[in-house]
């Protein structure tokens, strides 16, 4: 291919691997440098044997959205096939719901189906595909600790010509991609290179997750995979090979919920949710994993209209990290990796400053709207559960009122359910769905004026009492 480049990817997580496969197939030479030393095992044993200290969420609950399956089947169908062969689950939320809620099967409902798996299984499949891809080399146990300065392409703006590893190896490339995740060391690396600081927007994490994996016969879906209750959210997330996870999500300021780390209390708490409690009637394959959720962060390397560095592009979580409460990170990352492939296709021979600008524009157009929608939902939900916990009212929030009406309406109007699934599955952004003729009226008719928590479930004091959590007087 003309315009083939040597692309060096920092980090070897999901997005690095997706990018490596996509760019390798376009004829680029790709070198992936991953800090964790362990080679990717066969997907069948990945859950049992793969240790990935560099990725804190590696063994924590993951669920892929419907858009993820759409992108995979369209762009990487062999990866979708390999996932299915490794036991990934094609999960059709609508088909799984009772017909009284879904309204039966309609034309086009297939679009809501996803393909999902536990994170180690998913990553092992993508890693195996990347390792077999001609032109791709994956070096594990290789930490990047510095950027190599190149000839500046713009006056006063450092250029990156490669990286230096912890062993002192200098690896040069035509383009460096930072895919080192939410803990990306990029600001420090840029400072050492003499670059101005990136522009960053950050939101407080604020959620804490108490999750547990199970194995057995996949339980039936009585509510949605995400259910809102007084001061907590419950997630029931199907995965591969007859496994799934169940998670109670609360506010990280909620000291009382910390007792849910104990399996007995967690189990007693889960028994309070009639639409979800049957998901724990199976063999647990983990204890209760507690994880204080990280906040959202958007990082830009074009500041005030001018690149702060050239020759380096941020990808996936390193560019836009969304807190896990709505499970969008892997889908956003795959979208971003596909945009990177398009950028390299269209920018053959372009000036490095122009490449930096185009990437910033692409990220703003394709990724930022999902980042903002996710931040909006999670900030509002966090404010609501903080209000549940403290009794201090949250500020009025019209967008959240509409999201709540839509959520309540999903139980009463199958058309509203489908609107909500489009948004949750990342098939359409909320403004797109709500701007359709009659959509707002339909949502309000079905869910406007519903109680704050329409699903059957405990009040906060009942939940705490059931879990044996004492409330200080
Ligand atoms: C608790 C939790 C639950 C989540 N649940 C979901 C979910 O249900 N659905 C969903 O879609 N998303 C979920 N996510 C988000 C998802 O995990 C991320 O979006 C995804 O992992 C991002 O992939 P990445 O490749 O960008 O980064 P990562 O997967 O974090 O990979 C980054 C890699 O870079 C390596 N690295 C770091 N620094 C260096 C260095 N200096 N040199 C070399 N290598 C380096 C690390 O070792 C790591 O392997 C969740 C996240 C969390 C925290």
Short mmCIF file of C-alpha atoms and ligand atoms in Angstrom, two decimals:
data_model
loop_
_atom_site.label_atom_id
_atom_site.label_comp_id
_atom_site.label_asym_id
_atom_site.label_seq_id
_atom_site.Cartn_x
_atom_site.Cartn_y
_atom_site.Cartn_z
CA UNK A 1 0.00 0.00 0.00
CA UNK A 2 1.33 3.47 -0.79
CA UNK A 3 1.61 5.63 2.32
CA UNK A 4 2.30 2.66 4.59
CA UNK A 5 3.72 3.90 7.87
CA UNK A 6 5.40 2.46 10.92
CA UNK A 7 2.95 3.09 13.76
CA UNK A 8 4.10 2.58 17.33
CA UNK A 9 1.32 1.97 19.84
CA UNK A 10 1.97 2.61 23.54
CA UNK A 11 -0.05 0.12 25.61
CA UNK A 12 -1.40 -3.26 24.57
CA UNK A 13 -4.97 -3.16 25.90
CA UNK A 14 -8.13 -3.58 23.86
CA UNK A 15 -7.88 -0.37 21.87
CA UNK A 16 -4.21 -0.81 21.07
CA UNK A 17 -4.98 -4.31 19.80
CA UNK A 18 -8.00 -3.20 17.75
CA UNK A 19 -5.91 -0.41 16.22
CA UNK A 20 -3.05 -2.83 15.49
CA UNK A 21 -5.35 -5.23 13.62
CA UNK A 22 -7.06 -2.46 11.66
CA UNK A 23 -3.83 -0.68 10.69
CA UNK A 24 -1.97 -3.92 9.99
CA UNK A 25 -4.72 -4.89 7.55
CA UNK A 26 -4.23 -1.57 5.77
CA UNK A 27 -0.59 -2.44 5.16
CA UNK A 28 0.99 -0.38 7.95
CA UNK A 29 3.76 -1.79 10.08
CA UNK A 30 2.59 -1.70 13.71
CA UNK A 31 4.64 -2.16 16.88
CA UNK A 32 2.68 -2.52 20.13
CA UNK A 33 4.57 -1.98 23.40
CA UNK A 34 2.73 -3.32 26.46
CA UNK A 35 4.02 -2.98 30.00
CA UNK A 36 2.50 -6.22 31.35
CA UNK A 37 4.80 -9.17 30.63
CA UNK A 38 2.30 -12.04 30.33
CA UNK A 39 1.63 -13.33 26.83
CA UNK A 40 -2.04 -13.53 25.85
CA UNK A 41 -3.28 -17.07 26.51
CA UNK A 42 -5.91 -18.99 24.55
CA UNK A 43 -9.33 -17.39 25.15
CA UNK A 44 -10.60 -20.64 26.72
CA UNK A 45 -8.24 -20.23 29.70
CA UNK A 46 -7.88 -16.44 29.75
CA UNK A 47 -10.21 -15.96 32.72
CA UNK A 48 -8.27 -18.49 34.80
CA UNK A 49 -4.67 -17.70 33.92
CA UNK A 50 -4.17 -14.21 32.49
CA UNK A 51 -2.73 -11.68 34.93
CA UNK A 52 -2.91 -8.06 33.75
CA UNK A 53 -1.79 -5.75 36.55
CA UNK A 54 -1.59 -2.84 34.11
CA UNK A 55 -5.36 -2.93 33.60
CA UNK A 56 -7.12 -2.58 36.97
CA UNK A 57 -10.54 -3.42 35.53
CA UNK A 58 -9.34 -6.56 33.76
CA UNK A 59 -11.35 -9.02 35.89
CA UNK A 60 -14.21 -6.66 36.73
CA UNK A 61 -17.67 -6.76 35.14
CA UNK A 62 -17.78 -5.76 31.48
CA UNK A 63 -20.69 -5.67 29.05
CA UNK A 64 -20.46 -4.67 25.41
CA UNK A 65 -23.17 -2.49 23.88
CA UNK A 66 -25.09 -3.34 20.70
CA UNK A 67 -23.05 -0.82 18.69
CA UNK A 68 -19.95 -2.84 19.54
CA UNK A 69 -21.40 -5.87 17.76
CA UNK A 70 -22.46 -3.74 14.78
CA UNK A 71 -18.93 -2.32 14.42
CA UNK A 72 -17.27 -5.70 14.84
CA UNK A 73 -19.52 -7.50 12.37
CA UNK A 74 -19.10 -4.74 9.78
CA UNK A 75 -15.37 -4.08 10.15
CA UNK A 76 -13.80 -7.12 11.84
CA UNK A 77 -16.19 -10.01 11.11
CA UNK A 78 -13.48 -12.61 11.75
CA UNK A 79 -13.03 -11.21 15.29
CA UNK A 80 -16.79 -11.45 15.84
CA UNK A 81 -16.66 -15.08 14.64
CA UNK A 82 -13.68 -15.86 16.89
CA UNK A 83 -15.51 -14.34 19.83
CA UNK A 84 -18.52 -16.55 19.18
CA UNK A 85 -16.19 -19.56 18.87
CA UNK A 86 -14.68 -18.63 22.25
CA UNK A 87 -18.12 -18.68 23.83
CA UNK A 88 -19.07 -14.98 23.67
CA UNK A 89 -22.79 -14.47 24.00
CA UNK A 90 -24.97 -12.90 21.35
CA UNK A 91 -27.47 -11.33 23.72
CA UNK A 92 -30.76 -9.96 22.50
CA UNK A 93 -32.14 -7.83 25.32
CA UNK A 94 -35.55 -7.46 23.74
CA UNK A 95 -35.97 -11.17 23.13
CA UNK A 96 -34.87 -11.81 26.71
CA UNK A 97 -37.53 -9.53 28.20
CA UNK A 98 -41.07 -10.75 28.89
CA UNK A 99 -43.34 -10.17 25.86
CA UNK A 100 -45.60 -8.04 28.07
CA UNK A 101 -42.71 -5.57 28.35
CA UNK A 102 -41.11 -5.89 24.89
CA UNK A 103 -44.41 -5.93 23.00
CA UNK A 104 -43.25 -9.02 21.10
CA UNK A 105 -40.87 -9.06 18.15
CA UNK A 106 -40.89 -6.19 15.64
CA UNK A 107 -38.99 -5.71 12.37
CA UNK A 108 -35.49 -4.42 13.04
CA UNK A 109 -35.36 -5.55 16.67
CA UNK A 110 -32.28 -7.53 15.82
CA UNK A 111 -30.31 -4.28 15.98
CA UNK A 112 -30.48 -4.32 19.77
CA UNK A 113 -28.57 -7.61 20.08
CA UNK A 114 -25.02 -7.38 21.36
CA UNK A 115 -22.02 -9.68 21.54
CA UNK A 116 -20.54 -9.77 24.99
CA UNK A 117 -17.92 -11.58 27.06
CA UNK A 118 -15.82 -11.24 30.18
CA UNK A 119 -12.98 -8.85 29.56
CA UNK A 120 -10.10 -11.41 29.60
CA UNK A 121 -11.93 -13.58 27.06
CA UNK A 122 -12.62 -10.62 24.78
CA UNK A 123 -9.08 -9.31 25.01
CA UNK A 124 -7.54 -12.75 24.45
CA UNK A 125 -9.49 -13.10 21.19
CA UNK A 126 -8.41 -9.66 19.95
CA UNK A 127 -4.82 -10.26 21.11
CA UNK A 128 -4.67 -13.54 19.21
CA UNK A 129 -5.98 -11.86 16.06
CA UNK A 130 -3.44 -9.04 16.41
CA UNK A 131 -0.55 -11.45 17.01
CA UNK A 132 -1.43 -13.38 13.84
CA UNK A 133 -1.76 -10.23 11.73
CA UNK A 134 1.16 -9.80 9.28
CA UNK A 135 2.92 -6.51 9.91
CA UNK A 136 1.98 -6.38 13.61
CA UNK A 137 4.53 -7.01 16.34
CA UNK A 138 3.48 -7.09 20.00
CA UNK A 139 6.24 -6.68 22.58
CA UNK A 140 5.06 -7.43 26.11
CA UNK A 141 6.96 -6.53 29.27
CA UNK A 142 7.99 -3.29 27.58
CA UNK A 143 7.28 -0.04 29.46
CA UNK A 144 7.49 3.24 27.60
CA UNK A 145 9.17 5.86 29.74
CA UNK A 146 10.01 8.71 27.31
CA UNK A 147 9.25 10.16 23.90
CA UNK A 148 12.02 10.60 21.33
CA UNK A 149 12.19 14.18 20.00
CA UNK A 150 12.12 14.57 16.23
CA UNK A 151 12.59 17.45 13.82
CA UNK A 152 9.82 19.99 14.67
CA UNK A 153 7.19 20.24 11.96
CA UNK A 154 5.66 23.42 13.42
CA UNK A 155 7.68 26.25 14.96
CA UNK A 156 7.89 25.91 18.74
CA UNK A 157 5.96 22.61 18.77
CA UNK A 158 7.87 19.43 19.71
CA UNK A 159 7.61 16.48 17.33
CA UNK A 160 7.62 12.83 18.46
CA UNK A 161 9.81 10.48 16.46
CA UNK A 162 9.41 7.41 18.66
CA UNK A 163 9.70 6.23 22.26
CA UNK A 164 12.30 5.05 24.75
CA UNK A 165 11.52 1.95 26.79
CA UNK A 166 12.45 1.30 30.42
CA UNK A 167 15.29 -0.91 29.11
CA UNK A 168 16.69 2.07 27.23
CA UNK A 169 15.66 0.82 23.77
CA UNK A 170 14.84 3.59 21.35
CA UNK A 171 12.04 2.60 18.98
CA UNK A 172 11.48 5.05 16.14
CA UNK A 173 8.27 5.31 14.14
CA UNK A 174 6.40 7.56 11.72
CA UNK A 175 3.55 7.94 14.19
CA UNK A 176 3.17 7.24 17.92
CA UNK A 177 -0.30 6.36 19.24
CA UNK A 178 -0.91 6.66 22.98
CA UNK A 179 -3.28 3.82 23.92
CA UNK A 180 -2.00 3.46 27.47
CA UNK A 181 -5.42 3.77 29.05
CA UNK A 182 -6.95 5.93 31.73
CA UNK A 183 -3.66 6.06 33.65
CA UNK A 184 -1.76 7.20 30.57
CA UNK A 185 1.52 8.87 31.56
CA UNK A 186 1.26 11.22 28.58
CA UNK A 187 1.26 14.59 30.42
CA UNK A 188 4.58 13.73 32.10
CA UNK A 189 6.07 12.39 28.85
CA UNK A 190 4.99 15.55 27.03
CA UNK A 191 6.45 17.78 29.74
CA UNK A 192 9.80 15.97 29.37
CA UNK A 193 9.62 16.58 25.63
CA UNK A 194 9.13 20.29 26.29
CA UNK A 195 5.51 20.38 25.12
CA UNK A 196 2.80 22.57 26.63
CA UNK A 197 0.33 20.68 28.87
CA UNK A 198 -2.67 19.03 27.19
CA UNK A 199 -6.13 20.49 27.73
CA UNK A 200 -8.09 18.22 30.07
CA UNK A 201 -11.67 18.11 31.28
CA UNK A 202 -12.28 15.87 34.29
CA UNK A 203 -15.28 14.77 36.29
CA UNK A 204 -15.24 13.18 39.72
CA UNK A 205 -15.70 9.40 39.55
CA UNK A 206 -18.09 9.24 42.42
CA UNK A 207 -19.36 5.67 41.99
CA UNK A 208 -18.27 2.52 43.76
CA UNK A 209 -18.94 -0.96 42.35
CA UNK A 210 -19.54 -4.17 44.32
CA UNK A 211 -19.54 -6.87 41.65
CA UNK A 212 -19.50 -10.63 41.55
CA UNK A 213 -19.30 -13.17 38.69
CA UNK A 214 -21.46 -16.29 38.48
CA UNK A 215 -21.71 -19.40 36.31
CA UNK A 216 -24.79 -21.45 35.46
CA UNK A 217 -27.84 -21.32 33.22
CA UNK A 218 -28.34 -17.73 32.05
CA UNK A 219 -31.12 -16.22 34.19
CA UNK A 220 -34.13 -14.64 32.53
CA UNK A 221 -34.26 -10.87 32.26
CA UNK A 222 -37.13 -9.39 34.28
CA UNK A 223 -35.97 -5.77 34.38
CA UNK A 224 -33.32 -4.24 32.15
CA UNK A 225 -29.61 -5.02 32.53
CA UNK A 226 -29.35 -1.75 34.47
CA UNK A 227 -31.94 -1.05 37.17
CA UNK A 228 -32.19 2.14 39.24
CA UNK A 229 -33.25 1.93 42.89
CA UNK A 230 -33.16 4.12 45.99
CA UNK A 231 -29.45 5.06 46.42
CA UNK A 232 -28.08 2.15 44.32
CA UNK A 233 -28.06 0.83 40.76
CA UNK A 234 -28.12 -2.91 40.09
CA UNK A 235 -26.40 -4.31 36.99
CA UNK A 236 -27.04 -7.85 35.73
CA UNK A 237 -24.62 -8.34 32.83
CA UNK A 238 -24.62 -11.51 30.72
CA UNK A 239 -21.22 -12.72 29.50
CA UNK A 240 -19.55 -15.70 27.76
CA UNK A 241 -19.72 -19.45 28.40
CA UNK A 242 -22.66 -19.37 30.80
CA UNK A 243 -21.17 -16.67 33.01
CA UNK A 244 -22.48 -13.29 34.05
CA UNK A 245 -21.86 -10.58 36.61
CA UNK A 246 -24.10 -8.89 39.16
CA UNK A 247 -23.06 -5.50 40.54
CA UNK A 248 -24.45 -3.10 43.11
CA UNK A 249 -23.31 0.44 42.28
CA UNK A 250 -23.46 3.21 44.87
CA UNK A 251 -21.88 6.54 45.67
CA UNK A 252 -18.23 6.38 46.71
CA UNK A 253 -19.18 8.70 49.59
CA UNK A 254 -21.59 6.08 50.89
CA UNK A 255 -19.67 4.67 53.88
CA UNK A 256 -22.49 2.35 54.88
CA UNK A 257 -22.46 0.46 51.60
CA UNK A 258 -18.81 -0.49 52.17
CA UNK A 259 -20.05 -3.44 54.20
CA UNK A 260 -21.23 -4.93 50.89
CA UNK A 261 -17.67 -6.16 50.35
CA UNK A 262 -18.68 -9.04 52.62
CA UNK A 263 -20.37 -11.72 50.49
CA UNK A 264 -23.06 -12.50 53.11
CA UNK A 265 -24.18 -8.87 53.31
CA UNK A 266 -23.96 -8.45 49.54
CA UNK A 267 -26.14 -11.55 49.09
CA UNK A 268 -28.66 -10.30 51.64
CA UNK A 269 -28.80 -6.94 49.87
CA UNK A 270 -29.29 -8.57 46.46
CA UNK A 271 -32.21 -10.60 47.84
CA UNK A 272 -34.13 -7.31 48.22
CA UNK A 273 -34.48 -6.79 44.45
CA UNK A 274 -37.24 -9.04 43.09
CA UNK A 275 -36.39 -8.33 39.43
CA UNK A 276 -32.70 -9.16 39.90
CA UNK A 277 -32.27 -11.47 42.90
CA UNK A 278 -32.59 -14.69 40.85
CA UNK A 279 -29.34 -13.71 39.06
CA UNK A 280 -27.41 -14.78 42.18
CA UNK A 281 -28.99 -18.26 42.37
CA UNK A 282 -25.94 -19.90 40.78
CA UNK A 283 -22.33 -20.80 41.44
CA UNK A 284 -20.27 -17.69 42.31
CA UNK A 285 -16.89 -17.78 40.55
CA UNK A 286 -15.48 -14.75 42.37
CA UNK A 287 -15.88 -13.07 45.72
CA UNK A 288 -17.31 -9.56 45.83
CA UNK A 289 -14.90 -7.33 43.92
CA UNK A 290 -15.09 -3.75 45.16
CA UNK A 291 -13.86 -1.02 42.87
CA UNK A 292 -13.89 2.73 43.48
CA UNK A 293 -14.79 4.07 40.08
CA UNK A 294 -12.46 6.43 38.29
CA UNK A 295 -13.81 9.73 36.94
CA UNK A 296 -14.30 10.78 33.34
CA UNK A 297 -11.53 12.57 31.47
CA UNK A 298 -11.27 14.12 28.03
CA UNK A 299 -7.74 15.00 26.88
CA UNK A 300 -6.93 17.20 23.89
CA UNK A 301 -3.54 17.71 22.26
CA UNK A 302 -4.76 20.66 20.20
CA UNK A 303 -5.06 23.60 22.57
CA UNK A 304 -6.45 26.99 21.52
CA UNK A 305 -6.52 25.79 17.93
CA UNK A 306 -2.85 24.77 17.84
CA UNK A 307 -1.23 21.32 18.34
CA UNK A 308 0.96 21.08 21.44
CA UNK A 309 2.82 18.15 19.84
CA UNK A 310 2.99 16.46 16.44
CA UNK A 311 3.66 12.84 15.54
CA UNK A 312 1.57 11.58 18.47
CA UNK A 313 -2.16 10.83 18.72
CA UNK A 314 -4.14 9.72 21.80
CA UNK A 315 -6.55 6.78 21.41
CA UNK A 316 -9.28 5.15 23.51
CA UNK A 317 -9.25 5.71 27.26
CA UNK A 318 -6.03 7.73 26.96
CA UNK A 319 -8.05 10.29 24.97
CA UNK A 320 -11.56 9.97 26.41
CA UNK A 321 -12.24 7.90 29.50
CA UNK A 322 -15.86 7.49 30.56
CA UNK A 323 -16.72 6.14 34.00
CA UNK A 324 -17.98 2.55 33.81
CA UNK A 325 -21.49 3.12 35.20
CA UNK A 326 -23.07 2.81 31.74
CA UNK A 327 -20.48 0.45 30.20
CA UNK A 328 -19.50 2.34 27.06
CA UNK A 329 -15.69 2.42 27.16
CA UNK A 330 -14.96 -0.50 24.84
CA UNK A 331 -17.50 0.62 22.25
CA UNK A 332 -16.18 4.19 22.29
CA UNK A 333 -12.65 2.79 21.98
CA UNK A 334 -13.50 0.63 18.96
CA UNK A 335 -15.20 3.61 17.31
CA UNK A 336 -12.05 5.63 17.93
CA UNK A 337 -9.75 2.92 16.52
CA UNK A 338 -11.87 2.85 13.36
CA UNK A 339 -11.57 6.63 13.06
CA UNK A 340 -7.79 6.27 13.36
CA UNK A 341 -7.78 3.85 10.43
CA UNK A 342 -9.79 6.36 8.37
CA UNK A 343 -7.43 9.18 9.34
CA UNK A 344 -4.41 7.22 8.13
CA UNK A 345 -6.23 6.37 4.91
CA UNK A 346 -7.06 10.00 4.21
CA UNK A 347 -3.94 11.77 5.45
CA UNK A 348 -1.27 10.08 3.33
CA UNK A 349 1.53 12.63 2.91
CA UNK A 350 -0.24 15.25 5.04
CA UNK A 351 1.76 17.66 7.18
CA UNK A 352 2.05 16.39 10.81
CA UNK A 353 0.35 19.57 12.05
CA UNK A 354 -2.60 18.88 9.79
CA UNK A 355 -2.77 15.25 10.99
CA UNK A 356 -2.91 16.49 14.61
CA UNK A 357 -5.72 18.91 13.71
CA UNK A 358 -7.69 16.31 11.76
CA UNK A 359 -7.45 13.84 14.66
CA UNK A 360 -8.69 16.46 17.12
CA UNK A 361 -11.61 17.25 14.80
CA UNK A 362 -12.43 13.57 14.29
CA UNK A 363 -12.35 12.90 18.01
CA UNK A 364 -14.54 15.94 18.66
CA UNK A 365 -17.08 14.80 16.06
CA UNK A 366 -17.21 11.04 16.70
CA UNK A 367 -16.19 10.55 20.32
CA UNK A 368 -16.96 13.72 22.26
CA UNK A 369 -20.76 13.52 21.86
CA UNK A 370 -20.70 10.07 23.51
CA UNK A 371 -18.32 11.32 26.17
CA UNK A 372 -20.66 14.23 26.97
CA UNK A 373 -23.80 12.09 26.93
CA UNK A 374 -22.17 9.63 29.33
CA UNK A 375 -20.95 12.36 31.67
CA UNK A 376 -24.37 13.98 31.65
CA UNK A 377 -26.15 10.73 32.57
CA UNK A 378 -23.66 9.66 35.21
CA UNK A 379 -23.40 13.07 36.90
CA UNK A 380 -27.19 13.28 37.15
CA UNK A 381 -27.50 9.75 38.46
CA UNK A 382 -24.77 10.39 41.00
CA UNK A 383 -26.54 13.57 42.16
CA UNK A 384 -29.74 11.56 42.52
CA UNK A 385 -28.23 8.78 44.63
CA UNK A 386 -26.41 11.35 46.74
CA UNK A 387 -29.78 13.00 47.32
CA UNK A 388 -31.25 9.57 48.27
CA UNK A 389 -28.44 9.07 50.75
CA UNK A 390 -28.23 12.53 52.32
CA UNK A 391 -31.74 13.89 51.85
CA UNK A 392 -30.26 17.06 50.34
CA UNK A 393 -32.27 17.74 47.16
CA UNK A 394 -30.42 17.68 43.84
CA UNK A 395 -30.61 20.75 41.57
CA UNK A 396 -33.45 20.61 38.99
CA UNK A 397 -32.23 18.83 35.87
CA UNK A 398 -34.51 18.75 32.81
CA UNK A 399 -32.40 16.30 30.83
CA UNK A 400 -32.37 13.90 33.75
CA UNK A 401 -36.13 14.27 34.19
CA UNK A 402 -36.50 13.18 30.56
CA UNK A 403 -34.10 10.24 31.05
CA UNK A 404 -36.09 9.16 34.12
CA UNK A 405 -39.39 9.45 32.25
CA UNK A 406 -37.91 7.33 29.46
CA UNK A 407 -36.68 4.72 31.92
CA UNK A 408 -40.07 4.52 33.64
CA UNK A 409 -41.82 4.47 30.27
CA UNK A 410 -39.90 1.39 29.12
CA UNK A 411 -42.19 -0.78 31.26
CA UNK A 412 -45.35 0.75 29.82
CA UNK A 413 -44.72 1.43 26.14
CA UNK A 414 -42.63 -0.89 23.92
CA UNK A 415 -41.83 2.05 21.61
CA UNK A 416 -40.26 3.93 24.53
CA UNK A 417 -38.36 0.77 25.47
CA UNK A 418 -36.87 0.71 21.98
CA UNK A 419 -35.90 4.40 22.22
CA UNK A 420 -34.13 3.70 25.49
CA UNK A 421 -32.35 0.65 24.04
CA UNK A 422 -31.12 2.70 21.09
CA UNK A 423 -29.46 5.13 23.50
CA UNK A 424 -28.16 2.49 25.92
CA UNK A 425 -26.85 0.39 23.01
CA UNK A 426 -25.09 3.47 21.57
CA UNK A 427 -27.07 3.21 18.34
CA UNK A 428 -28.25 6.83 18.63
CA UNK A 429 -27.54 9.77 20.92
CA UNK A 430 -30.37 11.11 23.12
CA UNK A 431 -30.93 14.32 21.07
CA UNK A 432 -31.28 12.25 17.88
CA UNK A 433 -33.89 9.96 19.45
CA UNK A 434 -35.82 12.74 21.19
CA UNK A 435 -35.91 15.02 18.14
CA UNK A 436 -38.01 12.52 16.18
CA UNK A 437 -41.60 13.67 15.68
CA UNK A 438 -43.74 12.76 18.69
CA UNK A 439 -40.88 11.16 20.65
CA UNK A 440 -40.91 13.53 23.63
CA UNK A 441 -44.71 13.37 23.91
CA UNK A 442 -44.61 9.58 23.82
CA UNK A 443 -41.93 9.40 26.52
CA UNK A 444 -43.83 11.79 28.77
CA UNK A 445 -47.12 9.98 28.22
CA UNK A 446 -45.55 6.66 29.20
CA UNK A 447 -43.21 7.72 31.98
CA UNK A 448 -43.85 11.33 32.96
CA UNK A 449 -45.02 11.67 36.57
CA UNK A 450 -43.87 8.15 37.47
CA UNK A 451 -42.58 7.62 41.00
CA UNK A 452 -38.86 8.21 41.45
CA UNK A 453 -38.22 4.46 41.52
CA UNK A 454 -41.03 2.59 39.78
CA UNK A 455 -39.39 -0.86 39.91
CA UNK A 456 -40.25 -3.01 42.94
CA UNK A 457 -37.34 -2.70 45.35
CA UNK A 458 -36.31 -1.66 48.83
CA UNK A 459 -36.17 1.83 50.28
CA UNK A 460 -32.63 2.63 51.38
CA UNK A 461 -33.30 1.92 55.05
CA UNK A 462 -34.80 -1.47 54.13
CA UNK A 463 -31.76 -2.34 52.02
CA UNK A 464 -29.35 -1.42 54.81
CA UNK A 465 -31.40 -3.33 57.38
CA UNK A 466 -31.54 -6.45 55.18
CA UNK A 467 -27.75 -6.37 54.78
CA UNK A 468 -27.33 -5.93 58.55
CA UNK A 469 -25.78 -2.51 58.11
CA UNK A 470 -26.37 -0.31 61.13
CA UNK A 471 -27.09 3.35 60.56
CA UNK A 472 -25.39 5.67 63.06
CA UNK A 473 -27.98 7.53 65.17
C1 LIG B 1 -14.43 -1.06 36.66
C2 LIG B 1 -14.57 -0.86 35.18
C3 LIG B 1 -15.58 -1.51 34.50
C4 LIG B 1 -15.74 -1.30 33.14
N1 LIG B 1 -16.79 -1.89 32.51
C5 LIG B 1 -16.99 -1.66 31.21
C6 LIG B 1 -18.10 -2.24 30.53
O1 LIG B 1 -18.93 -2.92 31.13
N2 LIG B 1 -18.24 -2.00 29.21
C7 LIG B 1 -17.35 -1.23 28.52
O2 LIG B 1 -17.52 -1.05 27.31
N3 LIG B 1 -16.29 -0.65 29.13
C8 LIG B 1 -16.09 -0.85 30.44
N4 LIG B 1 -15.02 -0.28 31.07
C9 LIG B 1 -14.09 0.54 30.27
C10 LIG B 1 -13.07 -0.31 29.53
O3 LIG B 1 -12.45 -1.21 30.41
C11 LIG B 1 -12.04 0.62 28.90
O4 LIG B 1 -12.70 1.56 28.10
C12 LIG B 1 -11.00 -0.13 28.07
O5 LIG B 1 -10.23 -0.98 28.87
C13 LIG B 1 -10.07 0.86 27.41
O6 LIG B 1 -9.09 0.18 26.67
P1 LIG B 1 -7.70 0.88 26.37
O7 LIG B 1 -6.98 -0.06 25.48
O8 LIG B 1 -7.89 2.28 25.93
O9 LIG B 1 -6.97 0.96 27.80
P2 LIG B 1 -6.57 -0.23 28.78
O10 LIG B 1 -7.40 -1.42 28.55
O11 LIG B 1 -6.54 0.37 30.14
O12 LIG B 1 -5.09 -0.59 28.33
C14 LIG B 1 -4.02 0.28 28.54
C15 LIG B 1 -2.75 -0.57 28.54
O13 LIG B 1 -1.62 0.30 28.52
C16 LIG B 1 -0.60 -0.30 29.29
N5 LIG B 1 0.34 0.77 29.67
C17 LIG B 1 0.10 1.81 30.51
N6 LIG B 1 1.20 2.59 30.59
C18 LIG B 1 2.13 2.03 29.77
C19 LIG B 1 3.47 2.38 29.44
N7 LIG B 1 4.07 3.46 29.96
N8 LIG B 1 4.14 1.58 28.58
C20 LIG B 1 3.55 0.47 28.04
N9 LIG B 1 2.29 0.10 28.34
C21 LIG B 1 1.59 0.88 29.18
C22 LIG B 1 -1.34 -0.93 30.46
O14 LIG B 1 -0.59 -1.96 31.05
C23 LIG B 1 -2.61 -1.43 29.78
O15 LIG B 1 -2.48 -2.77 29.37
C24 LIG B 1 -14.85 -0.45 32.44
C25 LIG B 1 -13.82 0.20 33.12
C26 LIG B 1 -13.69 0.03 34.49
C27 LIG B 1 -12.61 0.79 35.20
#
